[in-house]
mmCIF file with all atom_site columns, C-alpha atoms in Angstrom:
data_model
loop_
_atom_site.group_PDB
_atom_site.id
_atom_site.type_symbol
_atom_site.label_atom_id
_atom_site.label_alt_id
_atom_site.label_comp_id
_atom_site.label_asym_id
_atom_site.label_entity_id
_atom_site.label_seq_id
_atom_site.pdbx_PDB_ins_code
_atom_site.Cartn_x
_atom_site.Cartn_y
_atom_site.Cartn_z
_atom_site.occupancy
_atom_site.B_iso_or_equiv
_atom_site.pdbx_formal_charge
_atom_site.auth_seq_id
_atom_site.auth_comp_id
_atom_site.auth_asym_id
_atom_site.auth_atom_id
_atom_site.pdbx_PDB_model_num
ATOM 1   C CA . UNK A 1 1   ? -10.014 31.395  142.325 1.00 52.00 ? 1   UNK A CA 1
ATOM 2   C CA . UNK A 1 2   ? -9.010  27.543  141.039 1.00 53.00 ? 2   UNK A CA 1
ATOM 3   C CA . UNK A 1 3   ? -6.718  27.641  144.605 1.00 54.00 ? 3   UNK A CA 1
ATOM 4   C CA . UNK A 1 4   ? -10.017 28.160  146.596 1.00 54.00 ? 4   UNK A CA 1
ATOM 5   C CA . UNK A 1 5   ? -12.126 26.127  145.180 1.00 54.00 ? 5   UNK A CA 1
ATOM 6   C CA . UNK A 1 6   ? -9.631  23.553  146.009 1.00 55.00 ? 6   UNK A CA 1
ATOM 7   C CA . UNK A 1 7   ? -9.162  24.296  149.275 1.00 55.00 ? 7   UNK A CA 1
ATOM 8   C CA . UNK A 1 8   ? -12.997 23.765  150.071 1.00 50.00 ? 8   UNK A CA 1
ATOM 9   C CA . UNK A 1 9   ? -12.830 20.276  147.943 1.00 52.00 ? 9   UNK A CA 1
ATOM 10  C CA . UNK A 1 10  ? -9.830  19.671  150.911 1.00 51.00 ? 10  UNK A CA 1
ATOM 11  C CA . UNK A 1 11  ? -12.109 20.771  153.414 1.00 52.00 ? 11  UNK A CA 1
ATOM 12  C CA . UNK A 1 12  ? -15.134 19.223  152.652 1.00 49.00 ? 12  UNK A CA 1
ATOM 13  C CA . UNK A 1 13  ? -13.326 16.107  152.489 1.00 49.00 ? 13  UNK A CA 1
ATOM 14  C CA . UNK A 1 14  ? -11.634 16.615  156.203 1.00 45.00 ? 14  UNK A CA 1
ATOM 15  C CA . UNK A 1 15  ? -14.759 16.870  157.241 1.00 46.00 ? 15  UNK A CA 1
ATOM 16  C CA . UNK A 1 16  ? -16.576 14.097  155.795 1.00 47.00 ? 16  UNK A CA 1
ATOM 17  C CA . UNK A 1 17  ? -14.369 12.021  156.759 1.00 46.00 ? 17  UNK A CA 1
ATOM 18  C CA . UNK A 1 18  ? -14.309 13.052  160.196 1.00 42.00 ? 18  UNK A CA 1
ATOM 19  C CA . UNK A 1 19  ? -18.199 12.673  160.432 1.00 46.00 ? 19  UNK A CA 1
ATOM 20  C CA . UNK A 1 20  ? -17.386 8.928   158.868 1.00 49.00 ? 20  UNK A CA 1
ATOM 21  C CA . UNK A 1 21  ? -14.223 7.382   160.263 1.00 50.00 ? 21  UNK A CA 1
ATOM 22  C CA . UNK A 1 22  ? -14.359 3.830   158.886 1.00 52.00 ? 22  UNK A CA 1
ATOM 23  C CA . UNK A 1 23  ? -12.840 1.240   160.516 1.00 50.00 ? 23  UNK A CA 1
ATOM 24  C CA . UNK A 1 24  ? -9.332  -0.252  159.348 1.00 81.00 ? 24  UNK A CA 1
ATOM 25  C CA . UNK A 1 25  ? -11.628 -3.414  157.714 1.00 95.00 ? 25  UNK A CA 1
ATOM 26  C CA . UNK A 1 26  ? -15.108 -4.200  156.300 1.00 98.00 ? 26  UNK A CA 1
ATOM 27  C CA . UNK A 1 27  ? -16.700 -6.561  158.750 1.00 98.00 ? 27  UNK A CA 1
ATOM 28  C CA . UNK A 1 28  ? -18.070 -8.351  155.444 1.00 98.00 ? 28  UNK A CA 1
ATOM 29  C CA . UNK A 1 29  ? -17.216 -8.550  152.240 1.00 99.00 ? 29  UNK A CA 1
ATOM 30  C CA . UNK A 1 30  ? -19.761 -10.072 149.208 1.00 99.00 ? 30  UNK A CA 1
ATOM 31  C CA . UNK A 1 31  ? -18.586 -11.258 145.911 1.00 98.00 ? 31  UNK A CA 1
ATOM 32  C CA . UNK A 1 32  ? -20.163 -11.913 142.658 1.00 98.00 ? 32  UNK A CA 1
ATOM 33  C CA . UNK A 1 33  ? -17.661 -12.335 139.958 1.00 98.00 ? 33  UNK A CA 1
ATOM 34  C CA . UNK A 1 34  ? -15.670 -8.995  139.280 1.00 98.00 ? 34  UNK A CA 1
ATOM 35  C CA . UNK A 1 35  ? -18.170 -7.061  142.078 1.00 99.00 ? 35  UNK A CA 1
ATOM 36  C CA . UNK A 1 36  ? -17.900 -6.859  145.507 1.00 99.00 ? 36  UNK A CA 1
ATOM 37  C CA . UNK A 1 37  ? -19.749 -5.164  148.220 1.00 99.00 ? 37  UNK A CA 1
ATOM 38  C CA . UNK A 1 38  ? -17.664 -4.262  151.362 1.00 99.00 ? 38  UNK A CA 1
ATOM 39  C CA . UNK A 1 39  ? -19.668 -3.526  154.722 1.00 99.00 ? 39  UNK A CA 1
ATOM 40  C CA . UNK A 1 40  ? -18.678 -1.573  157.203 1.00 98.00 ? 40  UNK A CA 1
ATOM 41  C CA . UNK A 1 41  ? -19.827 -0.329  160.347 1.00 97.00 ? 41  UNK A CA 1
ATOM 42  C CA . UNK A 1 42  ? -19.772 2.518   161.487 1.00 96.00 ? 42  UNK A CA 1
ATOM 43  C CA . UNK A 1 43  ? -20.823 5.028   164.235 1.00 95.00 ? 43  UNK A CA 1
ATOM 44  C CA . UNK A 1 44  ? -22.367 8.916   164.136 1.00 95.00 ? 44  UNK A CA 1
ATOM 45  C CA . UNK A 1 45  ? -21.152 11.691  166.012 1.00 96.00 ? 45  UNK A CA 1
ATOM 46  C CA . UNK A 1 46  ? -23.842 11.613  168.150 1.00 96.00 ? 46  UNK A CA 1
ATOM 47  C CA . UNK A 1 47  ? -22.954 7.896   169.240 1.00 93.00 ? 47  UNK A CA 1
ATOM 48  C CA . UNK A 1 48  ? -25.835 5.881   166.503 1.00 93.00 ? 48  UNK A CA 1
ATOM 49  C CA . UNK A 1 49  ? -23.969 2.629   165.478 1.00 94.00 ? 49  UNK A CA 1
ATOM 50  C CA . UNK A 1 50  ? -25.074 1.355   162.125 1.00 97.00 ? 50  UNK A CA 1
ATOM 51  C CA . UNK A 1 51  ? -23.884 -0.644  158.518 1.00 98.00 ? 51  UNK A CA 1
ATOM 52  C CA . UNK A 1 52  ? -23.256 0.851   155.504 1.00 98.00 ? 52  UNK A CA 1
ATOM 53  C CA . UNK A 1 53  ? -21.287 -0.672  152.018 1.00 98.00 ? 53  UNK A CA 1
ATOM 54  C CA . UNK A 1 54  ? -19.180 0.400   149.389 1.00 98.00 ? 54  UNK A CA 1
ATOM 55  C CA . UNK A 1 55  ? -19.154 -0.831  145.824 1.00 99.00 ? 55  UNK A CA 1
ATOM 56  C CA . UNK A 1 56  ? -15.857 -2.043  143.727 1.00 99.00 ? 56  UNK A CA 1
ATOM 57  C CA . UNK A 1 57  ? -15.186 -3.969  140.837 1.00 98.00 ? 57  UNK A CA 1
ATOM 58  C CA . UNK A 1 58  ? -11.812 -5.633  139.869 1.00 98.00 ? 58  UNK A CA 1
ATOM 59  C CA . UNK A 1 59  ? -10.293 -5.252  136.825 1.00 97.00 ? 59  UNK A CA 1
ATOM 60  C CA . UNK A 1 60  ? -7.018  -6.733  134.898 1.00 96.00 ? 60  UNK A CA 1
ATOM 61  C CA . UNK A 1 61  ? -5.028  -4.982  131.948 1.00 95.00 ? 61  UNK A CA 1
ATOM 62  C CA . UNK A 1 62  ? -5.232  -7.025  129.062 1.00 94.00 ? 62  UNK A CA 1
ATOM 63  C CA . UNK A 1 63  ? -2.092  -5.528  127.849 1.00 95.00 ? 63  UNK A CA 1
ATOM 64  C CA . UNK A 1 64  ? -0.171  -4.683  131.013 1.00 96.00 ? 64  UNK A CA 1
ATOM 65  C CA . UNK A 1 65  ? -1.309  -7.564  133.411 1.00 93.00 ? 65  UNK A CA 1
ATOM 66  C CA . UNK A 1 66  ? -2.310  -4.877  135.712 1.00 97.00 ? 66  UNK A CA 1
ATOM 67  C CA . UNK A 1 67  ? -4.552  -5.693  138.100 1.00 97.00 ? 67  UNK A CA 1
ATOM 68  C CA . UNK A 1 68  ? -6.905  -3.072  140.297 1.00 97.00 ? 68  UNK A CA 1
ATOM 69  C CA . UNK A 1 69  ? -10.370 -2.077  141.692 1.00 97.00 ? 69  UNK A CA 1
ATOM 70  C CA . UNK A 1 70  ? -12.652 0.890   140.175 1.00 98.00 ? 70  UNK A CA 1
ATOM 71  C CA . UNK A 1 71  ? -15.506 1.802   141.927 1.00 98.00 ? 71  UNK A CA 1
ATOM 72  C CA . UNK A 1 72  ? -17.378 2.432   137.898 1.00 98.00 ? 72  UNK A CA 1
ATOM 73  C CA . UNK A 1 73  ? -19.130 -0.555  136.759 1.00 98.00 ? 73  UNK A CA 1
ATOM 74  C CA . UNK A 1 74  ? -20.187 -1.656  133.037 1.00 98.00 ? 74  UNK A CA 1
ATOM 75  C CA . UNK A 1 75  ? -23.786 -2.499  131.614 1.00 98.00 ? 75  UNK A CA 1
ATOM 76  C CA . UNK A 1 76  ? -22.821 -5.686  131.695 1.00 98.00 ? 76  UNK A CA 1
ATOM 77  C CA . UNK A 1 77  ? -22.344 -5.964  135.173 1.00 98.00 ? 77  UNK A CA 1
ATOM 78  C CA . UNK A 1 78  ? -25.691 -5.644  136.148 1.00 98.00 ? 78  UNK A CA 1
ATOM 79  C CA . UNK A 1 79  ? -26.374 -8.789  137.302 1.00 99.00 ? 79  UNK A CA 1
ATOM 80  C CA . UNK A 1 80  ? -23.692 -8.923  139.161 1.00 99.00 ? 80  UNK A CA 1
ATOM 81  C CA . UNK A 1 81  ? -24.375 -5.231  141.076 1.00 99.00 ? 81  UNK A CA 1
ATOM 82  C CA . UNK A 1 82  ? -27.814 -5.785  141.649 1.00 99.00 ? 82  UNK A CA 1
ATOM 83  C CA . UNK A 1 83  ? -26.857 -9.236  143.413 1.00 99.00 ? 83  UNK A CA 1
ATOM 84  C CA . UNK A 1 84  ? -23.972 -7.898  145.374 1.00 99.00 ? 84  UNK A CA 1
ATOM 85  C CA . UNK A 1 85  ? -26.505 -5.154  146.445 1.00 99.00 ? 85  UNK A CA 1
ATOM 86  C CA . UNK A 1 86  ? -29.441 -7.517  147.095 1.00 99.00 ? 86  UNK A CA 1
ATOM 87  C CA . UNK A 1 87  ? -27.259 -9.561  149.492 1.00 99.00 ? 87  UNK A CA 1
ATOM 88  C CA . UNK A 1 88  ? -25.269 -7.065  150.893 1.00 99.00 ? 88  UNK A CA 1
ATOM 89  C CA . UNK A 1 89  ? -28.712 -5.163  152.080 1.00 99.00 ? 89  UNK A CA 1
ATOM 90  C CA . UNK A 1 90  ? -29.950 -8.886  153.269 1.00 99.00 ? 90  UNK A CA 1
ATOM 91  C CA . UNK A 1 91  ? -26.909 -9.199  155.597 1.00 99.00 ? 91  UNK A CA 1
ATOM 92  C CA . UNK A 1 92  ? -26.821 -5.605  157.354 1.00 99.00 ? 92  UNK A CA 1
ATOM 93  C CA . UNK A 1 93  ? -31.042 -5.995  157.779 1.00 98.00 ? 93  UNK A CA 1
ATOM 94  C CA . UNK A 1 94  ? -29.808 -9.148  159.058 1.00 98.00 ? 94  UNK A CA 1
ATOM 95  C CA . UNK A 1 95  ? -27.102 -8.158  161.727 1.00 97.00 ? 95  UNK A CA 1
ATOM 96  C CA . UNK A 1 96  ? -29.293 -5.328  162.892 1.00 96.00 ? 96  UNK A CA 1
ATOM 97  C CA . UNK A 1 97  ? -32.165 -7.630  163.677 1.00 96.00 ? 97  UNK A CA 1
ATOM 98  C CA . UNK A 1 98  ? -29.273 -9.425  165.690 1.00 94.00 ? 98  UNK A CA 1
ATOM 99  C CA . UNK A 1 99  ? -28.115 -6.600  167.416 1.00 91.00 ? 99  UNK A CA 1
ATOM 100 C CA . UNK A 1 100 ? -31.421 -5.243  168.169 1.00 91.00 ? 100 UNK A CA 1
ATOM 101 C CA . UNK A 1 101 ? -32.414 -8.971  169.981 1.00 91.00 ? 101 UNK A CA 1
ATOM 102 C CA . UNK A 1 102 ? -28.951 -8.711  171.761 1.00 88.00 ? 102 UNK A CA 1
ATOM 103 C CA . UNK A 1 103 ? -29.511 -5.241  172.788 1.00 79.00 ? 103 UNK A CA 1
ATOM 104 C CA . UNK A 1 104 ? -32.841 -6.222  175.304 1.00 67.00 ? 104 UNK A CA 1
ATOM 105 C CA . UNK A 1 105 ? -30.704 -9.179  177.050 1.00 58.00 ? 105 UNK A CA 1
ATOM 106 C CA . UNK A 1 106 ? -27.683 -6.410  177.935 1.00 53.00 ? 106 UNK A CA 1
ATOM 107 C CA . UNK A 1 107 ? -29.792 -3.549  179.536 1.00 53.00 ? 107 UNK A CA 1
ATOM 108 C CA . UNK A 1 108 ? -32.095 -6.301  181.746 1.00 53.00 ? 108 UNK A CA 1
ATOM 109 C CA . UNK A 1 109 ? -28.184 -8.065  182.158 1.00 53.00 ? 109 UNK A CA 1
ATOM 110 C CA . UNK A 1 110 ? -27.676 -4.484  183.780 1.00 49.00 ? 110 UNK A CA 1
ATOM 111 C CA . UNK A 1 111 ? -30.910 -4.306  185.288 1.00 51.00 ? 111 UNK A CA 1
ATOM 112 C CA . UNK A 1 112 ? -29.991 -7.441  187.184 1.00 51.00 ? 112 UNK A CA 1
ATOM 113 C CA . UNK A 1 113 ? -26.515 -6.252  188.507 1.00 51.00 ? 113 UNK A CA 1
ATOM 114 C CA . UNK A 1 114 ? -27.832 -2.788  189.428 1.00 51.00 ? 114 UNK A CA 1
ATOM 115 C CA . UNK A 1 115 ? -30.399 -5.038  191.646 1.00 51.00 ? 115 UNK A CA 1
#
């Protein structure tokens, strides 16, 4: 029974990430102190282009030196979150009102050559 559910975890996961592919970069990347908001953009399966972003925080071992990124945040980094996520919103609302105004100028672009 443990092997199954496992195997639809696996699954589910295939899948998602089929539905998802990211691309090999974020096309932006926000940082406030130990939080950063990565933004991506991505496409549907039915062809809908659009922004999304992930959160991470970095992190050092005060004993070890070790150094890494956890996507679990603190109280204390509140501020810090709710800024990341505050700009990180601002910029995609942003870049879609640019590639909405862009989008207009391309089909009468193809209007014209059509003509």
């Amino acid at each position: 029974m443990n092997e199954s559910k496992q195997e639809l975890k696996s699954d589910a996961k295939k899948k998602s990430a089929a539905a998802e592919p990211e691309t090999a970069e974020p096309v932006h990347m926000i940082r406030e102190g130990a939080v950063a908001a990565s933004i991506w953009q991505r496409q549907s399966l039915s062809g809908y282009a659009y922004y999304d972003f992930s959160l991470s925080r970095s992190w050092k071992s005060m004993s070890s030196s070790k150094t890494g990124y956890s996507r679990n945040f603190f109280s204390r980094n509140r501020e810090e979150v709710q800024l990341v996520v505050e700009k990180a919103c601002d910029w995609i609302s942003q870049r879609e009102r640019q590639d909405e105004a862009s989008e207009p100028a391309a089909s009468s672009d193809a209007n014209s050559a059509a003509l």
